[in-house]
PDB file of C-alpha atoms and ligand atoms in Angstrom:
ATOM      1  CA  UNK A 322     -11.933  -3.007  18.048  1.00 90.00           C
ATOM      2  CA  UNK A 323      -9.259  -2.401  15.434  1.00 94.00           C
ATOM      3  CA  UNK A 324      -6.981   0.652  15.860  1.00 96.00           C
ATOM      4  CA  UNK A 325      -6.795   2.681  12.679  1.00 97.00           C
ATOM      5  CA  UNK A 326      -4.491   5.491  11.499  1.00 97.00           C
ATOM      6  CA  UNK A 327      -5.876   7.942   8.969  1.00 98.00           C
ATOM      7  CA  UNK A 328      -4.645  10.319   6.309  1.00 98.00           C
ATOM      8  CA  UNK A 329      -5.655  13.927   6.907  1.00 98.00           C
ATOM      9  CA  UNK A 330      -5.924  14.518   3.164  1.00 97.00           C
ATOM     10  CA  UNK A 331      -8.196  11.536   2.484  1.00 98.00           C
ATOM     11  CA  UNK A 332     -10.295  12.387   5.535  1.00 98.00           C
ATOM     12  CA  UNK A 333     -10.731  15.959   4.300  1.00 97.00           C
ATOM     13  CA  UNK A 334     -11.770  14.519   0.929  1.00 96.00           C
ATOM     14  CA  UNK A 335     -14.503  12.562   2.728  1.00 97.00           C
ATOM     15  CA  UNK A 336     -13.053   9.147   1.906  1.00 97.00           C
ATOM     16  CA  UNK A 337     -13.581   6.301   4.378  1.00 97.00           C
ATOM     17  CA  UNK A 338     -10.193   4.607   4.710  1.00 98.00           C
ATOM     18  CA  UNK A 339      -7.567   3.524   7.202  1.00 98.00           C
ATOM     19  CA  UNK A 340      -4.241   1.929   8.018  1.00 98.00           C
ATOM     20  CA  UNK A 341      -4.641  -0.607  10.805  1.00 97.00           C
ATOM     21  CA  UNK A 342      -2.194  -1.009  13.679  1.00 96.00           C
ATOM     22  CA  UNK A 343      -1.840  -3.765  16.245  1.00 94.00           C
ATOM     23  CA  UNK A 344      -4.247  -6.260  14.689  1.00 95.00           C
ATOM     24  CA  UNK A 345      -2.800  -9.097  12.609  1.00 95.00           C
ATOM     25  CA  UNK A 346      -4.331  -9.426   9.164  1.00 93.00           C
ATOM     26  CA  UNK A 347      -2.275 -12.423   8.069  1.00 89.00           C
ATOM     27  CA  UNK A 348      -5.162 -14.571   9.248  1.00 85.00           C
ATOM     28  CA  UNK A 349      -8.945 -14.354   9.015  1.00 86.00           C
ATOM     29  CA  UNK A 350      -9.221 -13.201  12.654  1.00 89.00           C
ATOM     30  CA  UNK A 351      -8.007  -9.706  11.771  1.00 91.00           C
ATOM     31  CA  UNK A 352     -10.639  -9.339   9.105  1.00 89.00           C
ATOM     32  CA  UNK A 353     -13.399 -10.522  11.420  1.00 90.00           C
ATOM     33  CA  UNK A 354     -12.284  -7.827  13.896  1.00 93.00           C
ATOM     34  CA  UNK A 355     -12.297  -5.197  11.129  1.00 93.00           C
ATOM     35  CA  UNK A 356     -15.802  -6.181  10.101  1.00 91.00           C
ATOM     36  CA  UNK A 357     -16.967  -5.678  13.659  1.00 93.00           C
ATOM     37  CA  UNK A 358     -15.234  -2.298  13.829  1.00 93.00           C
ATOM     38  CA  UNK A 359     -16.327  -0.962  10.433  1.00 92.00           C
ATOM     39  CA  UNK A 360     -19.682  -2.728  10.101  1.00 92.00           C
ATOM     40  CA  UNK A 361     -19.304  -2.332   6.342  1.00 91.00           C
ATOM     41  CA  UNK A 362     -22.300  -2.691   4.084  1.00 91.00           C
ATOM     42  CA  UNK A 363     -19.939  -3.434   1.187  1.00 91.00           C
ATOM     43  CA  UNK A 364     -18.021  -6.666   0.646  1.00 89.00           C
ATOM     44  CA  UNK A 365     -14.347  -6.683   1.607  1.00 89.00           C
ATOM     45  CA  UNK A 366     -11.723  -7.593  -0.992  1.00 87.00           C
ATOM     46  CA  UNK A 367      -8.340  -9.177  -0.519  1.00 84.00           C
ATOM     47  CA  UNK A 368      -5.757 -10.351  -3.038  1.00 88.00           C
ATOM     48  CA  UNK A 369      -2.977 -12.859  -3.071  1.00 90.00           C
ATOM     49  CA  UNK A 370      -0.115 -10.352  -3.257  1.00 93.00           C
ATOM     50  CA  UNK A 371       2.937 -11.434  -5.210  1.00 94.00           C
ATOM     51  CA  UNK A 372       5.126  -8.266  -5.522  1.00 95.00           C
ATOM     52  CA  UNK A 373       4.093  -7.868  -9.165  1.00 96.00           C
ATOM     53  CA  UNK A 374       2.298  -5.214 -11.207  1.00 96.00           C
ATOM     54  CA  UNK A 375      -1.106  -6.755 -11.822  1.00 96.00           C
ATOM     55  CA  UNK A 376      -4.077  -4.524 -11.062  1.00 97.00           C
ATOM     56  CA  UNK A 377      -7.423  -6.108 -10.197  1.00 95.00           C
ATOM     57  CA  UNK A 378     -10.858  -4.496 -10.400  1.00 95.00           C
ATOM     58  CA  UNK A 379     -13.603  -5.349  -7.927  1.00 93.00           C
ATOM     59  CA  UNK A 380     -16.298  -5.737 -10.595  1.00 92.00           C
ATOM     60  CA  UNK A 381     -14.222  -8.561 -12.083  1.00 88.00           C
ATOM     61  CA  UNK A 382     -13.374 -10.452  -8.903  1.00 84.00           C
ATOM     62  CA  UNK A 383     -15.296 -12.296  -6.209  1.00 75.00           C
ATOM     63  CA  UNK A 384     -15.456 -10.766  -2.728  1.00 69.00           C
ATOM     64  CA  UNK A 385     -12.892 -12.793  -0.820  1.00 64.00           C
ATOM     65  CA  UNK A 386     -14.258 -12.664   2.719  1.00 62.00           C
ATOM     66  CA  UNK A 387     -11.010 -14.374   3.627  1.00 59.00           C
ATOM     67  CA  UNK A 388     -11.595 -17.731   2.151  1.00 52.00           C
ATOM     68  CA  UNK A 389      -8.234 -18.477   0.565  1.00 51.00           C
ATOM     69  CA  UNK A 390      -9.868 -20.167  -2.423  1.00 49.00           C
ATOM     70  CA  UNK A 391     -11.408 -16.934  -3.635  1.00 55.00           C
ATOM     71  CA  UNK A 392      -8.139 -15.032  -3.714  1.00 70.00           C
ATOM     72  CA  UNK A 393      -6.846 -13.686  -6.978  1.00 85.00           C
ATOM     73  CA  UNK A 394      -3.230 -12.735  -7.601  1.00 91.00           C
ATOM     74  CA  UNK A 395      -2.575  -9.031  -7.799  1.00 94.00           C
ATOM     75  CA  UNK A 396      -0.870  -6.159  -6.000  1.00 96.00           C
ATOM     76  CA  UNK A 397      -3.366  -3.374  -6.532  1.00 97.00           C
ATOM     77  CA  UNK A 398      -7.136  -3.316  -6.486  1.00 96.00           C
ATOM     78  CA  UNK A 399      -9.410  -0.662  -7.936  1.00 97.00           C
ATOM     79  CA  UNK A 400     -12.920  -0.465  -6.518  1.00 97.00           C
ATOM     80  CA  UNK A 401     -15.375   0.315  -9.304  1.00 96.00           C
ATOM     81  CA  UNK A 402     -18.213  -1.251  -7.319  1.00 95.00           C
ATOM     82  CA  UNK A 403     -19.255  -0.716  -3.693  1.00 94.00           C
ATOM     83  CA  UNK A 404     -16.351  -2.287  -1.836  1.00 93.00           C
ATOM     84  CA  UNK A 405     -13.781  -2.183   0.909  1.00 93.00           C
ATOM     85  CA  UNK A 406     -10.566  -2.520  -1.118  1.00 93.00           C
ATOM     86  CA  UNK A 407      -7.271  -3.127   0.623  1.00 95.00           C
ATOM     87  CA  UNK A 408      -3.777  -4.519   0.791  1.00 95.00           C
ATOM     88  CA  UNK A 409      -1.781  -6.186   3.556  1.00 95.00           C
ATOM     89  CA  UNK A 410       1.758  -5.005   4.314  1.00 96.00           C
ATOM     90  CA  UNK A 411       4.613  -5.255   6.808  1.00 96.00           C
ATOM     91  CA  UNK A 412       7.370  -2.811   5.662  1.00 96.00           C
ATOM     92  CA  UNK A 413       6.237  -2.478   2.020  1.00 97.00           C
ATOM     93  CA  UNK A 414       4.362   0.724   1.156  1.00 98.00           C
ATOM     94  CA  UNK A 415       0.567   0.766   1.218  1.00 98.00           C
ATOM     95  CA  UNK A 416      -0.788   3.470  -1.100  1.00 98.00           C
ATOM     96  CA  UNK A 417      -4.437   4.509  -1.073  1.00 98.00           C
ATOM     97  CA  UNK A 418      -5.812   6.489  -4.008  1.00 98.00           C
ATOM     98  CA  UNK A 419      -9.114   8.309  -4.384  1.00 98.00           C
ATOM     99  CA  UNK A 420     -10.465  10.088  -7.452  1.00 98.00           C
ATOM    100  CA  UNK A 421     -13.191  12.548  -6.548  1.00 95.00           C
ATOM    101  CA  UNK A 422     -14.283  13.028 -10.154  1.00 94.00           C
ATOM    102  CA  UNK A 423     -14.928   9.362 -10.994  1.00 97.00           C
ATOM    103  CA  UNK A 424     -15.589   8.076  -7.483  1.00 97.00           C
ATOM    104  CA  UNK A 425     -13.008   5.342  -8.038  1.00 98.00           C
ATOM    105  CA  UNK A 426     -10.645   4.320  -5.256  1.00 98.00           C
ATOM    106  CA  UNK A 427      -7.641   1.997  -5.184  1.00 98.00           C
ATOM    107  CA  UNK A 428      -5.273   0.293  -2.770  1.00 98.00           C
ATOM    108  CA  UNK A 429      -1.716  -0.539  -3.836  1.00 98.00           C
ATOM    109  CA  UNK A 430       0.917  -2.826  -2.302  1.00 98.00           C
ATOM    110  CA  UNK A 431       4.313  -1.418  -3.255  1.00 97.00           C
ATOM    111  CA  UNK A 432       7.595  -2.904  -2.173  1.00 96.00           C
ATOM    112  CA  UNK A 433      10.739  -2.341  -4.209  1.00 97.00           C
ATOM    113  CA  UNK A 434       9.865  -5.156  -6.610  1.00 97.00           C
ATOM    114  CA  UNK A 435       6.381  -3.828  -7.253  1.00 97.00           C
ATOM    115  CA  UNK A 436       7.638  -0.261  -7.655  1.00 98.00           C
ATOM    116  CA  UNK A 437      10.273  -1.432 -10.115  1.00 97.00           C
ATOM    117  CA  UNK A 438       7.624  -3.451 -11.990  1.00 97.00           C
ATOM    118  CA  UNK A 439       5.473  -0.327 -12.339  1.00 98.00           C
ATOM    119  CA  UNK A 440       2.591  -1.145  -9.997  1.00 98.00           C
ATOM    120  CA  UNK A 441       1.889   2.544  -9.295  1.00 98.00           C
ATOM    121  CA  UNK A 442       1.833   3.498 -12.970  1.00 98.00           C
ATOM    122  CA  UNK A 443      -0.330   0.488 -13.861  1.00 98.00           C
ATOM    123  CA  UNK A 444      -2.853   1.382 -11.154  1.00 98.00           C
ATOM    124  CA  UNK A 445      -3.169   5.055 -12.057  1.00 98.00           C
ATOM    125  CA  UNK A 446      -3.415   4.216 -15.772  1.00 98.00           C
ATOM    126  CA  UNK A 447      -6.107   1.608 -15.101  1.00 98.00           C
ATOM    127  CA  UNK A 448      -8.071   4.141 -13.027  1.00 98.00           C
ATOM    128  CA  UNK A 449      -7.839   6.708 -15.850  1.00 98.00           C
ATOM    129  CA  UNK A 450      -8.959   4.077 -18.342  1.00 97.00           C
ATOM    130  CA  UNK A 451     -12.124   3.803 -16.224  1.00 97.00           C
ATOM    131  CA  UNK A 452     -12.810   7.525 -16.100  1.00 97.00           C
ATOM    132  CA  UNK A 453     -10.544   8.838 -13.341  1.00 98.00           C
ATOM    133  CA  UNK A 454      -8.553  12.035 -13.829  1.00 97.00           C
ATOM    134  CA  UNK A 455      -5.155  12.883 -12.385  1.00 97.00           C
ATOM    135  CA  UNK A 456      -6.434  16.276 -11.250  1.00 96.00           C
ATOM    136  CA  UNK A 457      -9.196  14.695  -9.174  1.00 96.00           C
ATOM    137  CA  UNK A 458      -6.881  12.357  -7.279  1.00 98.00           C
ATOM    138  CA  UNK A 459      -5.679  12.357  -3.684  1.00 98.00           C
ATOM    139  CA  UNK A 460      -3.221   9.725  -2.445  1.00 98.00           C
ATOM    140  CA  UNK A 461      -1.945   8.589   0.939  1.00 98.00           C
ATOM    141  CA  UNK A 462       1.339   6.787   1.488  1.00 98.00           C
ATOM    142  CA  UNK A 463       0.896   4.774   4.674  1.00 98.00           C
ATOM    143  CA  UNK A 464       3.235   3.320   7.293  1.00 98.00           C
ATOM    144  CA  UNK A 465       6.262   1.569   5.781  1.00 98.00           C
ATOM    145  CA  UNK A 466       9.903   0.947   6.609  1.00 97.00           C
ATOM    146  CA  UNK A 467      11.902   4.202   6.713  1.00 97.00           C
ATOM    147  CA  UNK A 468      15.170   5.162   5.065  1.00 96.00           C
ATOM    148  CA  UNK A 469      17.197   4.634   8.249  1.00 95.00           C
ATOM    149  CA  UNK A 470      15.852   1.114   8.788  1.00 96.00           C
ATOM    150  CA  UNK A 471      15.961  -0.252   5.249  1.00 97.00           C
ATOM    151  CA  UNK A 472      19.397  -1.436   4.230  1.00 96.00           C
ATOM    152  CA  UNK A 473      19.599  -2.835   0.705  1.00 96.00           C
ATOM    153  CA  UNK A 474      22.258  -4.098  -1.677  1.00 95.00           C
ATOM    154  CA  UNK A 475      23.782  -1.944  -4.403  1.00 94.00           C
ATOM    155  CA  UNK A 476      21.764  -3.866  -7.023  1.00 95.00           C
ATOM    156  CA  UNK A 477      18.492  -2.747  -5.428  1.00 96.00           C
ATOM    157  CA  UNK A 478      19.711   0.784  -4.659  1.00 96.00           C
ATOM    158  CA  UNK A 479      20.738   1.220  -8.284  1.00 96.00           C
ATOM    159  CA  UNK A 480      17.089   0.747  -9.329  1.00 97.00           C
ATOM    160  CA  UNK A 481      16.121   3.810  -7.270  1.00 97.00           C
ATOM    161  CA  UNK A 482      18.954   6.318  -7.590  1.00 96.00           C
ATOM    162  CA  UNK A 483      16.711   9.199  -6.506  1.00 96.00           C
ATOM    163  CA  UNK A 484      15.543   7.398  -3.361  1.00 97.00           C
ATOM    164  CA  UNK A 485      18.671   5.651  -2.037  1.00 96.00           C
ATOM    165  CA  UNK A 486      21.840   6.760  -0.261  1.00 95.00           C
ATOM    166  CA  UNK A 487      25.121   4.890   0.241  1.00 94.00           C
ATOM    167  CA  UNK A 488      25.957   4.002   3.838  1.00 94.00           C
ATOM    168  CA  UNK A 489      29.070   5.916   4.847  1.00 89.00           C
ATOM    169  CA  UNK A 490      32.139   3.748   5.105  1.00 85.00           C
ATOM    170  CA  UNK A 491      30.549   0.854   3.238  1.00 84.00           C
ATOM    171  CA  UNK A 492      31.171   0.021  -0.399  1.00 80.00           C
ATOM    172  CA  UNK A 493      28.082  -1.968  -1.248  1.00 87.00           C
ATOM    173  CA  UNK A 494      25.461  -1.162   1.377  1.00 94.00           C
ATOM    174  CA  UNK A 495      22.762   1.398   0.812  1.00 97.00           C
ATOM    175  CA  UNK A 496      19.668   2.781   2.498  1.00 97.00           C
ATOM    176  CA  UNK A 497      16.434   2.945   0.498  1.00 98.00           C
ATOM    177  CA  UNK A 498      13.542   5.321   1.118  1.00 98.00           C
ATOM    178  CA  UNK A 499      10.570   3.294  -0.130  1.00 97.00           C
ATOM    179  CA  UNK A 500       8.021   6.027   0.628  1.00 98.00           C
ATOM    180  CA  UNK A 501      10.030   8.463  -1.480  1.00 98.00           C
ATOM    181  CA  UNK A 502      10.295   5.879  -4.274  1.00 98.00           C
ATOM    182  CA  UNK A 503       6.492   5.524  -4.160  1.00 98.00           C
ATOM    183  CA  UNK A 504       6.074   9.303  -4.251  1.00 98.00           C
ATOM    184  CA  UNK A 505       8.465   9.534  -7.209  1.00 97.00           C
ATOM    185  CA  UNK A 506       6.328   6.934  -9.029  1.00 98.00           C
ATOM    186  CA  UNK A 507       3.148   8.927  -8.357  1.00 98.00           C
ATOM    187  CA  UNK A 508       4.766  12.148  -9.543  1.00 98.00           C
ATOM    188  CA  UNK A 509       6.065  10.246 -12.574  1.00 97.00           C
ATOM    189  CA  UNK A 510       2.504   9.573 -13.724  1.00 97.00           C
ATOM    190  CA  UNK A 511       1.501  13.190 -13.320  1.00 97.00           C
ATOM    191  CA  UNK A 512       0.427  13.725  -9.713  1.00 98.00           C
ATOM    192  CA  UNK A 513       1.660  16.755  -7.833  1.00 98.00           C
ATOM    193  CA  UNK A 514       3.218  16.520  -4.358  1.00 96.00           C
ATOM    194  CA  UNK A 515       0.300  18.531  -2.934  1.00 97.00           C
ATOM    195  CA  UNK A 516      -1.993  15.614  -3.846  1.00 98.00           C
ATOM    196  CA  UNK A 517       0.132  13.137  -1.864  1.00 98.00           C
ATOM    197  CA  UNK A 518      -0.166  12.712   1.904  1.00 98.00           C
ATOM    198  CA  UNK A 519       2.790  10.886   3.474  1.00 98.00           C
ATOM    199  CA  UNK A 520       2.057   9.555   6.949  1.00 97.00           C
ATOM    200  CA  UNK A 521       5.806   9.149   7.642  1.00 96.00           C
ATOM    201  CA  UNK A 522       5.452   6.415  10.247  1.00 97.00           C
ATOM    202  CA  UNK A 523       8.072   3.667  10.181  1.00 98.00           C
ATOM    203  CA  UNK A 524       6.929   0.080  10.623  1.00 97.00           C
ATOM    204  CA  UNK A 525      10.301  -0.804  12.163  1.00 96.00           C
ATOM    205  CA  UNK A 526      11.318   2.142  14.387  1.00 96.00           C
ATOM    206  CA  UNK A 527       8.042   4.094  14.499  1.00 93.00           C
ATOM    207  CA  UNK A 528       5.741   2.189  16.820  1.00 87.00           C
ATOM    208  CA  UNK A 529       5.614  -1.265  18.398  1.00 88.00           C
ATOM    209  CA  UNK A 530       2.023  -1.583  17.195  1.00 93.00           C
ATOM    210  CA  UNK A 531       3.110  -2.031  13.581  1.00 95.00           C
ATOM    211  CA  UNK A 532       4.427  -5.236  12.071  1.00 96.00           C
ATOM    212  CA  UNK A 533       7.874  -5.107  10.465  1.00 95.00           C
ATOM    213  CA  UNK A 534       9.033  -7.967   8.282  1.00 94.00           C
ATOM    214  CA  UNK A 535      12.638  -6.781   8.457  1.00 92.00           C
ATOM    215  CA  UNK A 536      12.733  -6.180  12.217  1.00 93.00           C
ATOM    216  CA  UNK A 537      11.050  -9.498  13.000  1.00 92.00           C
ATOM    217  CA  UNK A 538      13.345 -11.485  10.741  1.00 92.00           C
ATOM    218  CA  UNK A 539      10.439 -12.353   8.476  1.00 88.00           C
ATOM    219  CA  UNK A 540       8.152 -13.816  11.102  1.00 90.00           C
ATOM    220  CA  UNK A 541       5.402 -11.300  11.741  1.00 93.00           C
ATOM    221  CA  UNK A 542       1.792 -10.365  11.134  1.00 94.00           C
ATOM    222  CA  UNK A 543       0.452  -7.897   8.592  1.00 94.00           C
ATOM    223  CA  UNK A 544      -1.411  -4.595   8.783  1.00 96.00           C
ATOM    224  CA  UNK A 545      -4.255  -3.833   6.396  1.00 96.00           C
ATOM    225  CA  UNK A 546      -4.632  -0.599   4.461  1.00 97.00           C
ATOM    226  CA  UNK A 547      -8.150  -0.117   3.149  1.00 97.00           C
ATOM    227  CA  UNK A 548     -10.255   2.368   1.251  1.00 98.00           C
ATOM    228  CA  UNK A 549     -14.008   2.265   0.751  1.00 97.00           C
ATOM    229  CA  UNK A 550     -16.170   3.030  -2.259  1.00 96.00           C
TER     230      UNK A 550
HETATM  231 ZN1   ZN B 737      12.614   3.299  10.779  1.00 73.94          ZN
END
Protein backbone atom coordinates (compact mmCIF):
# COMPACT_ATOMS: atom_id res chain seq x y z
CA UNK A 1 0.00 0.00 0.00
CA UNK A 2 1.42 3.35 -1.04
CA UNK A 3 0.68 6.39 1.17
CA UNK A 4 -0.61 9.30 -0.87
CA UNK A 5 -1.11 13.01 -0.12
CA UNK A 6 -3.78 14.85 -2.07
CA UNK A 7 -4.64 18.36 -3.14
CA UNK A 8 -8.00 19.56 -1.87
CA UNK A 9 -8.52 21.61 -5.03
CA UNK A 10 -7.82 18.74 -7.44
CA UNK A 11 -9.94 16.40 -5.34
CA UNK A 12 -12.84 18.86 -5.44
CA UNK A 13 -12.38 19.02 -9.22
CA UNK A 14 -12.82 15.24 -9.34
CA UNK A 15 -9.30 14.54 -10.57
CA UNK A 16 -7.61 11.29 -9.53
CA UNK A 17 -4.09 12.26 -8.48
CA UNK A 18 -1.60 12.04 -5.65
CA UNK A 19 1.80 12.79 -4.17
CA UNK A 20 3.33 9.64 -2.71
CA UNK A 21 5.19 9.52 0.60
CA UNK A 22 7.39 6.83 2.09
CA UNK A 23 7.67 4.61 -0.98
CA UNK A 24 10.80 4.87 -3.12
CA UNK A 25 10.11 5.43 -6.80
CA UNK A 26 13.74 5.50 -7.91
CA UNK A 27 13.36 1.81 -8.68
CA UNK A 28 10.66 -0.34 -10.27
CA UNK A 29 9.52 -1.64 -6.86
CA UNK A 30 7.77 1.64 -6.05
CA UNK A 31 5.81 1.52 -9.26
CA UNK A 32 4.76 -2.08 -8.69
CA UNK A 33 3.45 -1.01 -5.26
CA UNK A 34 1.57 1.92 -6.83
CA UNK A 35 -0.03 -0.37 -9.38
CA UNK A 36 -1.28 -2.58 -6.59
CA UNK A 37 -2.62 0.43 -4.70
CA UNK A 38 -4.25 2.23 -7.64
CA UNK A 39 -5.19 -0.78 -9.78
CA UNK A 40 -5.12 1.57 -12.77
CA UNK A 41 -6.81 0.58 -16.00
CA UNK A 42 -4.59 3.08 -17.83
CA UNK A 43 -0.89 2.65 -18.59
CA UNK A 44 1.56 4.48 -16.34
CA UNK A 45 4.07 6.90 -17.87
CA UNK A 46 7.50 7.86 -16.66
CA UNK A 47 10.18 10.05 -18.22
CA UNK A 48 13.90 10.34 -17.97
CA UNK A 49 13.98 13.73 -16.24
CA UNK A 50 16.88 15.99 -17.10
CA UNK A 51 16.02 19.41 -15.52
CA UNK A 52 15.13 20.81 -18.95
CA UNK A 53 12.02 22.26 -20.57
CA UNK A 54 10.89 19.50 -22.90
CA UNK A 55 7.22 18.57 -22.68
CA UNK A 56 6.12 15.08 -23.72
CA UNK A 57 2.62 13.97 -24.71
CA UNK A 58 1.34 10.49 -23.90
CA UNK A 59 -0.11 9.89 -27.37
CA UNK A 60 3.42 10.27 -28.76
CA UNK A 61 5.30 8.10 -26.27
CA UNK A 62 5.30 4.44 -25.26
CA UNK A 63 3.96 3.52 -21.82
CA UNK A 64 7.13 2.99 -19.82
CA UNK A 65 6.02 0.44 -17.24
CA UNK A 66 9.44 1.03 -15.74
CA UNK A 67 11.57 -0.60 -18.31
CA UNK A 68 14.43 1.87 -18.63
CA UNK A 69 14.67 1.33 -22.38
CA UNK A 70 11.27 2.87 -23.00
CA UNK A 71 12.06 6.11 -21.21
CA UNK A 72 12.03 9.35 -23.11
CA UNK A 73 13.77 12.51 -21.96
CA UNK A 74 11.47 15.22 -20.70
CA UNK A 75 10.44 17.11 -17.58
CA UNK A 76 6.72 17.44 -18.12
CA UNK A 77 4.14 15.07 -19.51
CA UNK A 78 0.69 15.93 -20.80
CA UNK A 79 -1.85 13.12 -20.87
CA UNK A 80 -4.00 13.42 -23.98
CA UNK A 81 -4.80 9.70 -23.85
CA UNK A 82 -6.00 7.55 -20.94
CA UNK A 83 -2.94 7.54 -18.71
CA UNK A 84 -1.37 7.86 -15.30
CA UNK A 85 1.10 10.70 -15.93
CA UNK A 86 3.71 11.56 -13.34
CA UNK A 87 7.08 12.86 -12.29
CA UNK A 88 9.58 11.75 -9.65
CA UNK A 89 11.06 14.32 -7.26
CA UNK A 90 13.10 14.73 -4.08
CA UNK A 91 13.17 18.50 -3.23
CA UNK A 92 12.27 19.79 -6.72
CA UNK A 93 8.66 20.93 -7.18
CA UNK A 94 6.08 18.53 -8.57
CA UNK A 95 3.23 20.43 -10.25
CA UNK A 96 0.01 18.72 -11.30
CA UNK A 97 -2.30 20.49 -13.75
CA UNK A 98 -5.85 19.67 -14.77
CA UNK A 99 -7.99 21.39 -17.39
CA UNK A 100 -11.67 20.68 -16.87
CA UNK A 101 -12.65 22.07 -20.27
CA UNK A 102 -10.35 19.91 -22.41
CA UNK A 103 -9.94 16.98 -20.02
CA UNK A 104 -6.17 17.26 -20.38
CA UNK A 105 -3.90 16.77 -17.38
CA UNK A 106 -0.17 17.25 -16.90
CA UNK A 107 2.62 16.54 -14.43
CA UNK A 108 5.65 18.83 -14.25
CA UNK A 109 9.07 18.37 -12.63
CA UNK A 110 10.34 21.83 -11.70
CA UNK A 111 13.61 22.49 -9.97
CA UNK A 112 15.36 25.82 -10.34
CA UNK A 113 16.93 24.80 -13.65
CA UNK A 114 13.62 23.70 -15.13
CA UNK A 115 11.84 26.81 -13.86
CA UNK A 116 14.54 29.01 -15.35
CA UNK A 117 14.31 27.07 -18.64
CA UNK A 118 10.56 27.74 -18.78
CA UNK A 119 9.17 24.26 -18.12
CA UNK A 120 5.95 25.65 -16.61
CA UNK A 121 5.30 28.02 -19.52
CA UNK A 122 6.11 25.31 -22.08
CA UNK A 123 3.67 22.89 -20.42
CA UNK A 124 0.77 25.32 -20.16
CA UNK A 125 1.33 26.52 -23.74
CA UNK A 126 1.43 22.93 -25.02
CA UNK A 127 -1.82 22.16 -23.18
CA UNK A 128 -3.49 25.24 -24.72
CA UNK A 129 -2.22 24.21 -28.15
CA UNK A 130 -4.21 20.99 -27.62
CA UNK A 131 -7.43 22.70 -26.60
CA UNK A 132 -6.95 23.54 -22.92
CA UNK A 133 -7.97 26.94 -21.56
CA UNK A 134 -6.35 28.87 -18.73
CA UNK A 135 -9.76 29.51 -17.16
CA UNK A 136 -10.50 25.79 -16.93
CA UNK A 137 -7.27 24.92 -15.14
CA UNK A 138 -6.56 23.89 -11.56
CA UNK A 139 -3.00 23.27 -10.37
CA UNK A 140 -1.39 21.72 -7.31
CA UNK A 141 2.13 22.45 -6.14
CA UNK A 142 3.23 19.39 -4.18
CA UNK A 143 5.81 18.70 -1.47
CA UNK A 144 9.18 20.33 -2.17
CA UNK A 145 12.06 21.86 -0.25
CA UNK A 146 10.99 25.00 1.64
CA UNK A 147 12.53 28.46 1.78
CA UNK A 148 14.19 27.84 5.15
CA UNK A 149 15.88 24.63 3.99
CA UNK A 150 17.06 25.66 0.53
CA UNK A 151 20.27 27.63 0.60
CA UNK A 152 21.54 28.69 -2.83
CA UNK A 153 24.33 30.81 -4.27
CA UNK A 154 23.84 34.41 -5.36
CA UNK A 155 23.98 33.29 -9.02
CA UNK A 156 20.91 31.09 -8.54
CA UNK A 157 19.09 33.58 -6.28
CA UNK A 158 19.56 36.29 -8.89
CA UNK A 159 17.49 34.22 -11.35
CA UNK A 160 14.51 34.40 -8.97
CA UNK A 161 14.57 37.84 -7.36
CA UNK A 162 10.90 37.59 -6.38
CA UNK A 163 11.36 34.22 -4.67
CA UNK A 164 14.71 34.50 -2.87
CA UNK A 165 15.97 36.28 0.24
CA UNK A 166 19.55 36.99 1.35
CA UNK A 167 20.67 35.20 4.51
CA UNK A 168 21.31 37.81 7.19
CA UNK A 169 24.97 38.33 7.91
CA UNK A 170 26.10 36.54 4.76
CA UNK A 171 27.23 38.25 1.58
CA UNK A 172 26.65 35.54 -0.97
CA UNK A 173 24.22 33.05 0.55
CA UNK A 174 20.53 33.15 -0.17
CA UNK A 175 17.38 31.17 0.53
CA UNK A 176 15.14 30.22 -2.39
CA UNK A 177 11.43 29.49 -2.22
CA UNK A 178 10.96 27.03 -5.09
CA UNK A 179 7.21 26.66 -4.55
CA UNK A 180 6.81 30.42 -4.83
CA UNK A 181 8.98 30.45 -7.96
CA UNK A 182 6.69 27.78 -9.44
CA UNK A 183 3.61 29.80 -8.49
CA UNK A 184 5.13 32.92 -10.06
CA UNK A 185 5.67 30.93 -13.28
CA UNK A 186 2.04 29.77 -13.29
CA UNK A 187 0.78 33.29 -12.68
CA UNK A 188 3.14 34.50 -15.41
CA UNK A 189 1.28 32.42 -17.99
CA UNK A 190 -2.08 33.73 -16.88
CA UNK A 191 -3.30 31.57 -14.00
CA UNK A 192 -4.77 33.21 -10.93
CA UNK A 193 -3.65 32.32 -7.39
CA UNK A 194 -7.14 30.96 -6.65
CA UNK A 195 -6.49 28.24 -9.25
CA UNK A 196 -3.29 27.12 -7.49
CA UNK A 197 -3.28 24.81 -4.48
CA UNK A 198 0.02 24.81 -2.56
CA UNK A 199 0.41 21.83 -0.25
CA UNK A 200 3.21 23.61 1.67
CA UNK A 201 4.92 20.47 2.92
CA UNK A 202 8.72 20.53 3.01
CA UNK A 203 10.60 17.46 1.81
CA UNK A 204 13.47 18.30 4.17
CA UNK A 205 11.91 19.59 7.42
CA UNK A 206 8.26 18.62 6.87
CA UNK A 207 8.06 14.87 7.39
CA UNK A 208 10.49 11.96 7.62
CA UNK A 209 8.35 10.10 5.09
CA UNK A 210 9.51 12.32 2.23
CA UNK A 211 12.81 12.00 0.42
CA UNK A 212 15.07 15.06 0.40
CA UNK A 213 18.03 15.19 -1.96
CA UNK A 214 19.57 18.08 -0.04
CA UNK A 215 19.08 16.63 3.45
CA UNK A 216 20.39 13.20 2.43
CA UNK A 217 23.46 14.60 0.72
CA UNK A 218 22.22 13.38 -2.64
CA UNK A 219 21.69 9.76 -1.70
CA UNK A 220 17.96 9.19 -1.41
CA UNK A 221 14.86 7.76 -3.03
CA UNK A 222 12.21 9.64 -4.97
CA UNK A 223 8.50 10.33 -4.48
CA UNK A 224 6.10 10.17 -7.40
CA UNK A 225 3.50 12.81 -8.20
CA UNK A 226 0.82 11.53 -10.54
CA UNK A 227 -2.38 12.61 -12.21
CA UNK A 228 -4.81 10.43 -14.12
CA UNK A 229 -6.74 11.01 -17.32
ZN1 LIG B 1 12.03 22.89 5.16
